[in-house]
Short mmCIF file of C-alpha atoms in Angstrom, two decimals:
data_model
loop_
_atom_site.label_atom_id
_atom_site.label_comp_id
_atom_site.label_asym_id
_atom_site.label_seq_id
_atom_site.Cartn_x
_atom_site.Cartn_y
_atom_site.Cartn_z
CA UNK A 1 -23.71 13.05 9.81
CA UNK A 2 -24.30 16.65 8.87
CA UNK A 3 -25.03 17.60 5.30
CA UNK A 4 -21.92 17.61 3.17
CA UNK A 5 -19.81 15.76 5.75
CA UNK A 6 -18.87 12.15 5.03
CA UNK A 7 -20.13 9.65 7.55
CA UNK A 8 -17.40 7.39 8.95
CA UNK A 9 -17.61 3.84 7.73
CA UNK A 10 -18.05 0.83 9.93
CA UNK A 11 -14.67 0.18 11.61
CA UNK A 12 -14.78 -3.33 10.19
CA UNK A 13 -14.23 -1.80 6.79
CA UNK A 14 -10.63 -1.30 5.84
CA UNK A 15 -7.47 -2.14 7.76
CA UNK A 16 -7.52 -0.70 11.30
CA UNK A 17 -4.52 0.91 13.01
CA UNK A 18 -1.77 -1.11 14.64
CA UNK A 19 -2.42 -2.58 18.07
CA UNK A 20 -1.69 -0.56 21.21
CA UNK A 21 1.86 0.79 21.72
CA UNK A 22 4.09 -1.79 23.32
CA UNK A 23 2.44 -4.66 21.50
CA UNK A 24 4.09 -4.01 18.15
CA UNK A 25 6.49 -6.58 16.76
CA UNK A 26 10.23 -5.92 16.71
CA UNK A 27 11.33 -4.08 13.57
CA UNK A 28 7.77 -3.05 12.76
CA UNK A 29 7.12 0.49 11.67
CA UNK A 30 3.73 1.25 13.18
CA UNK A 31 1.22 2.82 10.84
CA UNK A 32 -0.04 6.27 11.54
CA UNK A 33 -3.48 6.19 13.19
CA UNK A 34 -5.93 6.28 10.34
CA UNK A 35 -9.68 6.74 10.49
CA UNK A 36 -11.79 4.27 8.52
CA UNK A 37 -12.53 5.54 5.04
CA UNK A 38 -15.81 7.44 4.71
CA UNK A 39 -18.94 5.91 3.34
CA UNK A 40 -22.22 7.37 2.15
CA UNK A 41 -21.83 9.54 -0.91
CA UNK A 42 -18.09 8.81 -1.06
CA UNK A 43 -17.44 5.10 -1.59
CA UNK A 44 -14.22 3.37 -0.65
CA UNK A 45 -11.69 4.41 -3.24
CA UNK A 46 -10.39 1.93 -5.74
CA UNK A 47 -11.98 -1.41 -4.89
CA UNK A 48 -11.33 -1.61 -8.61
CA UNK A 49 -9.68 1.03 -10.80
CA UNK A 50 -12.26 3.74 -11.52
CA UNK A 51 -13.98 3.22 -14.85
CA UNK A 52 -16.03 6.36 -15.11
CA UNK A 53 -18.47 6.20 -12.19
CA UNK A 54 -18.38 5.87 -8.41
CA UNK A 55 -17.63 2.39 -7.15
CA UNK A 56 -19.75 0.69 -4.53
CA UNK A 57 -18.27 0.53 -1.03
CA UNK A 58 -16.57 -2.70 -0.10
CA UNK A 59 -15.83 -4.19 3.29
CA UNK A 60 -12.50 -6.04 3.12
CA UNK A 61 -12.69 -6.79 6.85
CA UNK A 62 -8.90 -7.06 7.12
CA UNK A 63 -7.34 -6.79 10.55
CA UNK A 64 -3.80 -6.21 11.65
CA UNK A 65 -2.18 -8.83 13.79
CA UNK A 66 -3.17 -8.46 17.44
CA UNK A 67 -0.21 -10.34 18.89
CA UNK A 68 3.47 -9.40 18.79
CA UNK A 69 5.45 -11.67 16.49
CA UNK A 70 7.81 -14.19 18.02
CA UNK A 71 10.91 -13.42 16.01
CA UNK A 72 14.04 -15.51 16.68
CA UNK A 73 16.74 -13.87 18.76
CA UNK A 74 19.43 -14.77 16.22
CA UNK A 75 18.58 -13.49 12.77
CA UNK A 76 20.26 -14.96 9.74
CA UNK A 77 22.42 -12.48 7.84
CA UNK A 78 20.89 -11.07 4.70
CA UNK A 79 22.13 -13.02 1.71
CA UNK A 80 23.60 -11.11 -1.18
CA UNK A 81 20.84 -9.50 -3.23
CA UNK A 82 22.16 -8.37 -6.61
CA UNK A 83 18.95 -6.48 -7.30
CA UNK A 84 17.94 -8.68 -10.21
CA UNK A 85 14.27 -8.40 -10.99
CA UNK A 86 12.22 -11.41 -12.04
CA UNK A 87 11.90 -11.72 -15.80
CA UNK A 88 8.15 -11.27 -15.49
CA UNK A 89 6.40 -9.90 -12.45
CA UNK A 90 4.04 -12.54 -11.17
CA UNK A 91 5.87 -15.42 -12.82
CA UNK A 92 6.66 -18.26 -10.43
CA UNK A 93 10.30 -19.03 -9.86
CA UNK A 94 11.90 -21.98 -8.04
CA UNK A 95 10.12 -24.00 -5.40
CA UNK A 96 11.27 -21.72 -2.57
CA UNK A 97 9.81 -18.68 -4.30
CA UNK A 98 6.52 -20.52 -4.68
CA UNK A 99 6.51 -21.34 -0.97
CA UNK A 100 7.15 -17.72 -0.02
CA UNK A 101 4.45 -16.59 -2.45
CA UNK A 102 2.02 -19.06 -0.90
CA UNK A 103 2.69 -17.58 2.54
CA UNK A 104 2.29 -13.96 1.36
CA UNK A 105 -0.88 -14.69 -0.58
CA UNK A 106 -2.21 -16.43 2.53
CA UNK A 107 -1.66 -13.21 4.46
CA UNK A 108 -3.40 -11.12 1.80
CA UNK A 109 -6.35 -13.53 1.69
CA UNK A 110 -6.61 -13.63 5.49
CA UNK A 111 -6.11 -17.40 5.35
CA UNK A 112 -3.18 -16.97 7.75
CA UNK A 113 -2.44 -14.31 10.35
CA UNK A 114 0.44 -11.91 9.83
CA UNK A 115 2.48 -13.33 12.72
CA UNK A 116 1.91 -16.87 11.50
CA UNK A 117 3.19 -15.91 8.06
CA UNK A 118 6.27 -14.22 9.55
CA UNK A 119 7.02 -17.37 11.53
CA UNK A 120 6.61 -19.58 8.44
CA UNK A 121 8.95 -17.37 6.42
CA UNK A 122 11.56 -17.35 9.19
CA UNK A 123 11.38 -21.14 9.46
CA UNK A 124 11.88 -21.58 5.72
CA UNK A 125 14.87 -19.22 5.77
CA UNK A 126 16.47 -20.92 8.78
CA UNK A 127 15.97 -24.38 7.32
CA UNK A 128 18.02 -23.41 4.28
CA UNK A 129 15.14 -24.30 1.95
CA UNK A 130 14.80 -20.66 0.90
CA UNK A 131 16.98 -17.56 0.92
CA UNK A 132 16.47 -13.83 0.88
CA UNK A 133 16.81 -13.66 -2.91
CA UNK A 134 13.82 -16.00 -3.17
CA UNK A 135 11.90 -13.92 -0.65
CA UNK A 136 12.71 -10.71 -2.51
CA UNK A 137 11.29 -12.18 -5.72
CA UNK A 138 8.17 -13.35 -3.88
CA UNK A 139 7.46 -9.91 -2.40
CA UNK A 140 7.85 -8.21 -5.78
CA UNK A 141 5.59 -10.77 -7.42
CA UNK A 142 2.81 -10.60 -4.83
CA UNK A 143 2.87 -6.82 -4.33
CA UNK A 144 3.33 -5.76 -7.95
CA UNK A 145 2.49 -8.75 -10.14
CA UNK A 146 -0.51 -8.31 -12.42
CA UNK A 147 -2.02 -11.73 -11.75
CA UNK A 148 -1.92 -11.26 -7.98
CA UNK A 149 -3.43 -7.80 -8.41
CA UNK A 150 -6.31 -9.29 -10.41
CA UNK A 151 -6.97 -11.83 -7.66
CA UNK A 152 -6.94 -9.13 -4.97
CA UNK A 153 -9.36 -6.93 -6.86
CA UNK A 154 -11.66 -9.85 -7.59
CA UNK A 155 -11.68 -10.91 -3.94
CA UNK A 156 -11.65 -7.34 -2.57
CA UNK A 157 -8.49 -7.92 -0.56
CA UNK A 158 -5.69 -5.56 0.42
CA UNK A 159 -1.91 -5.70 0.26
CA UNK A 160 -1.66 -4.18 3.74
CA UNK A 161 -1.15 -7.55 5.47
CA UNK A 162 1.69 -8.31 3.03
CA UNK A 163 3.46 -5.04 3.85
CA UNK A 164 2.79 -5.75 7.53
CA UNK A 165 4.65 -9.05 7.10
CA UNK A 166 7.57 -7.20 5.51
CA UNK A 167 7.73 -4.87 8.51
CA UNK A 168 8.20 -7.87 10.81
CA UNK A 169 11.15 -9.47 9.03
CA UNK A 170 14.92 -9.14 9.32
CA UNK A 171 15.71 -5.43 9.64
CA UNK A 172 18.41 -5.28 6.97
CA UNK A 173 16.24 -7.20 4.51
CA UNK A 174 13.13 -5.13 5.08
CA UNK A 175 15.01 -1.83 4.69
CA UNK A 176 16.53 -2.91 1.38
CA UNK A 177 13.24 -4.40 0.19
CA UNK A 178 11.33 -1.22 1.03
CA UNK A 179 13.88 0.90 -0.82
CA UNK A 180 13.66 -1.29 -3.91
CA UNK A 181 9.88 -1.38 -3.90
CA UNK A 182 9.59 2.37 -3.38
CA UNK A 183 11.98 3.02 -6.24
CA UNK A 184 9.98 0.68 -8.49
CA UNK A 185 6.72 2.38 -7.51
CA UNK A 186 7.98 5.90 -8.14
CA UNK A 187 9.52 4.89 -11.48
CA UNK A 188 6.21 3.42 -12.64
CA UNK A 189 4.03 6.23 -11.30
CA UNK A 190 6.21 8.90 -12.91
CA UNK A 191 5.77 7.51 -16.41
CA UNK A 192 3.71 9.90 -18.52
CA UNK A 193 0.39 8.55 -19.79
CA UNK A 194 -2.84 9.92 -21.26
CA UNK A 195 -5.63 10.75 -18.82
CA UNK A 196 -7.61 7.80 -20.20
CA UNK A 197 -4.83 5.25 -19.60
CA UNK A 198 -5.78 1.79 -18.33
CA UNK A 199 -5.17 2.05 -14.60
CA UNK A 200 -4.66 -1.68 -14.20
CA UNK A 201 -1.20 -1.11 -15.68
CA UNK A 202 -0.01 0.77 -12.60
CA UNK A 203 -2.68 0.16 -9.98
CA UNK A 204 -0.51 -2.24 -7.95
CA UNK A 205 2.25 0.37 -7.75
CA UNK A 206 -0.21 3.03 -6.59
CA UNK A 207 -1.60 0.62 -3.99
CA UNK A 208 1.88 -0.27 -2.74
CA UNK A 209 2.83 3.41 -2.40
CA UNK A 210 -0.33 4.11 -0.41
CA UNK A 211 0.43 1.14 1.86
CA UNK A 212 3.91 2.55 2.48
CA UNK A 213 2.34 5.83 3.60
CA UNK A 214 -0.04 3.90 5.88
CA UNK A 215 2.83 2.15 7.65
CA UNK A 216 4.94 5.32 7.92
CA UNK A 217 7.56 3.96 5.52
CA UNK A 218 6.92 7.08 3.43
CA UNK A 219 6.32 10.10 5.73
CA UNK A 220 3.00 11.74 5.01
CA UNK A 221 4.51 15.18 4.32
CA UNK A 222 6.91 13.64 1.81
CA UNK A 223 4.05 11.79 0.16
CA UNK A 224 1.95 14.94 -0.19
CA UNK A 225 4.90 16.85 -1.66
CA UNK A 226 5.32 14.04 -4.18
CA UNK A 227 1.64 14.16 -5.10
CA UNK A 228 1.74 17.95 -5.59
CA UNK A 229 4.80 17.72 -7.82
CA UNK A 230 3.35 14.93 -9.96
CA UNK A 231 -0.06 16.59 -10.32
CA UNK A 232 1.58 19.57 -11.99
CA UNK A 233 2.64 17.31 -14.89
CA UNK A 234 -0.50 16.44 -16.92
CA UNK A 235 0.99 13.18 -18.16
CA UNK A 236 1.45 11.92 -14.61
CA UNK A 237 -2.00 12.78 -13.31
CA UNK A 238 -3.64 9.46 -14.10
CA UNK A 239 -1.16 7.54 -11.95
CA UNK A 240 -0.92 10.09 -9.16
CA UNK A 241 -4.71 10.39 -8.88
CA UNK A 242 -4.86 6.65 -8.33
CA UNK A 243 -2.09 6.69 -5.73
CA UNK A 244 -3.55 9.74 -3.99
CA UNK A 245 -7.02 8.18 -3.94
CA UNK A 246 -5.71 5.03 -2.28
CA UNK A 247 -3.64 7.08 0.18
CA UNK A 248 -6.70 9.19 1.03
CA UNK A 249 -8.70 6.02 1.69
CA UNK A 250 -6.07 4.52 4.00
CA UNK A 251 -4.54 7.60 5.63
CA UNK A 252 -7.14 10.37 5.61
CA UNK A 253 -7.08 11.00 9.34
CA UNK A 254 -3.30 11.24 9.57
CA UNK A 255 -3.25 13.60 6.58
CA UNK A 256 -5.80 15.89 8.22
CA UNK A 257 -4.27 15.69 11.70
CA UNK A 258 -0.50 15.59 11.18
CA UNK A 259 0.35 16.82 7.70
CA UNK A 260 1.56 20.41 7.34
CA UNK A 261 -1.69 22.38 6.81
CA UNK A 262 -0.01 24.53 4.17
CA UNK A 263 0.91 21.39 2.22
CA UNK A 264 -2.64 20.09 2.44
CA UNK A 265 -4.02 23.41 1.21
CA UNK A 266 -1.47 23.45 -1.59
CA UNK A 267 -2.57 19.96 -2.58
CA UNK A 268 -6.24 21.00 -2.54
CA UNK A 269 -5.45 24.05 -4.70
CA UNK A 270 -3.54 21.96 -7.23
CA UNK A 271 -6.35 19.40 -7.36
CA UNK A 272 -8.90 22.15 -8.01
CA UNK A 273 -6.87 23.24 -11.03
CA UNK A 274 -7.28 19.82 -12.66
CA UNK A 275 -9.98 19.93 -15.32
CA UNK A 276 -9.71 16.65 -17.25
CA UNK A 277 -13.12 14.92 -17.20
CA UNK A 278 -11.43 11.55 -16.70
CA UNK A 279 -10.61 12.60 -13.13
CA UNK A 280 -14.07 13.68 -11.96
CA UNK A 281 -14.49 10.56 -9.81
CA UNK A 282 -11.04 10.97 -8.26
CA UNK A 283 -11.52 14.66 -7.55
CA UNK A 284 -14.95 14.14 -5.98
CA UNK A 285 -13.57 11.45 -3.69
CA UNK A 286 -10.25 13.06 -2.77
CA UNK A 287 -11.46 16.65 -2.35
CA UNK A 288 -14.59 15.49 -0.55
CA UNK A 289 -12.37 13.86 2.04
CA UNK A 290 -9.56 16.42 2.26
CA UNK A 291 -12.04 19.22 2.86
CA UNK A 292 -13.86 17.31 5.61
CA UNK A 293 -13.13 17.69 9.30
CA UNK A 294 -10.92 15.15 11.13
CA UNK A 295 -12.86 12.62 13.18
CA UNK A 296 -13.03 13.45 16.86
#
């Protein structure tokens, strides 16, 4: 590439866009088309929480499902979900929760395809061996639990296949689950912390928020407005830098192509006003990408 312009990474790196229109599963919110994250001087953001220096690029090699899911014509009604959270995120519950967790972890580890996992979950629900309360607990554990986060970081895996599974499930369940997860993410990311806070504490929430932007669950303009607002509060910068870095990695092209240009410029201006040395890595990565040209 030209000097100062990031060179696109190998398309095998990262999680590519959804398959062609018409091949998406029922109830799936297709992700916005997103260019692979840049390589070269700007490594993939957040293969592990930044610890003071640029991280080496990783190649997760994850791929979205290429076949539409075979969802049953008759969906079971969503069981009552009182909104109770597990006592400890990541703690195994009853046998059904463990089964659901096994399926979701299999998706994250690429041991099973997304459509295969959806089918397995539907079969367990229809057999009566598991219900939507169990499934809710499993999603919260796998997406936000600290032990599952540690395994993903160690194995350089993504939660995108897990969110892709969610987008293929019963419509009423997925809508409620997305609302709960988004609320949990925003609550955690809005907590005020020092700039030097341990990012492992909230990294899973930042990653989940970025995945929601990727799949269009959170509109990109709304996400950018949220980032701008949070960046103006010094105590929230550590969390928002992490979430913005992951969102830049996954959704750079859609930000540059479809986001309101005035919002993007506002975001750039706010980022340039940040002076804490703890955020040098984040600022180099995020601004280096936001000020680049969209891929042709």
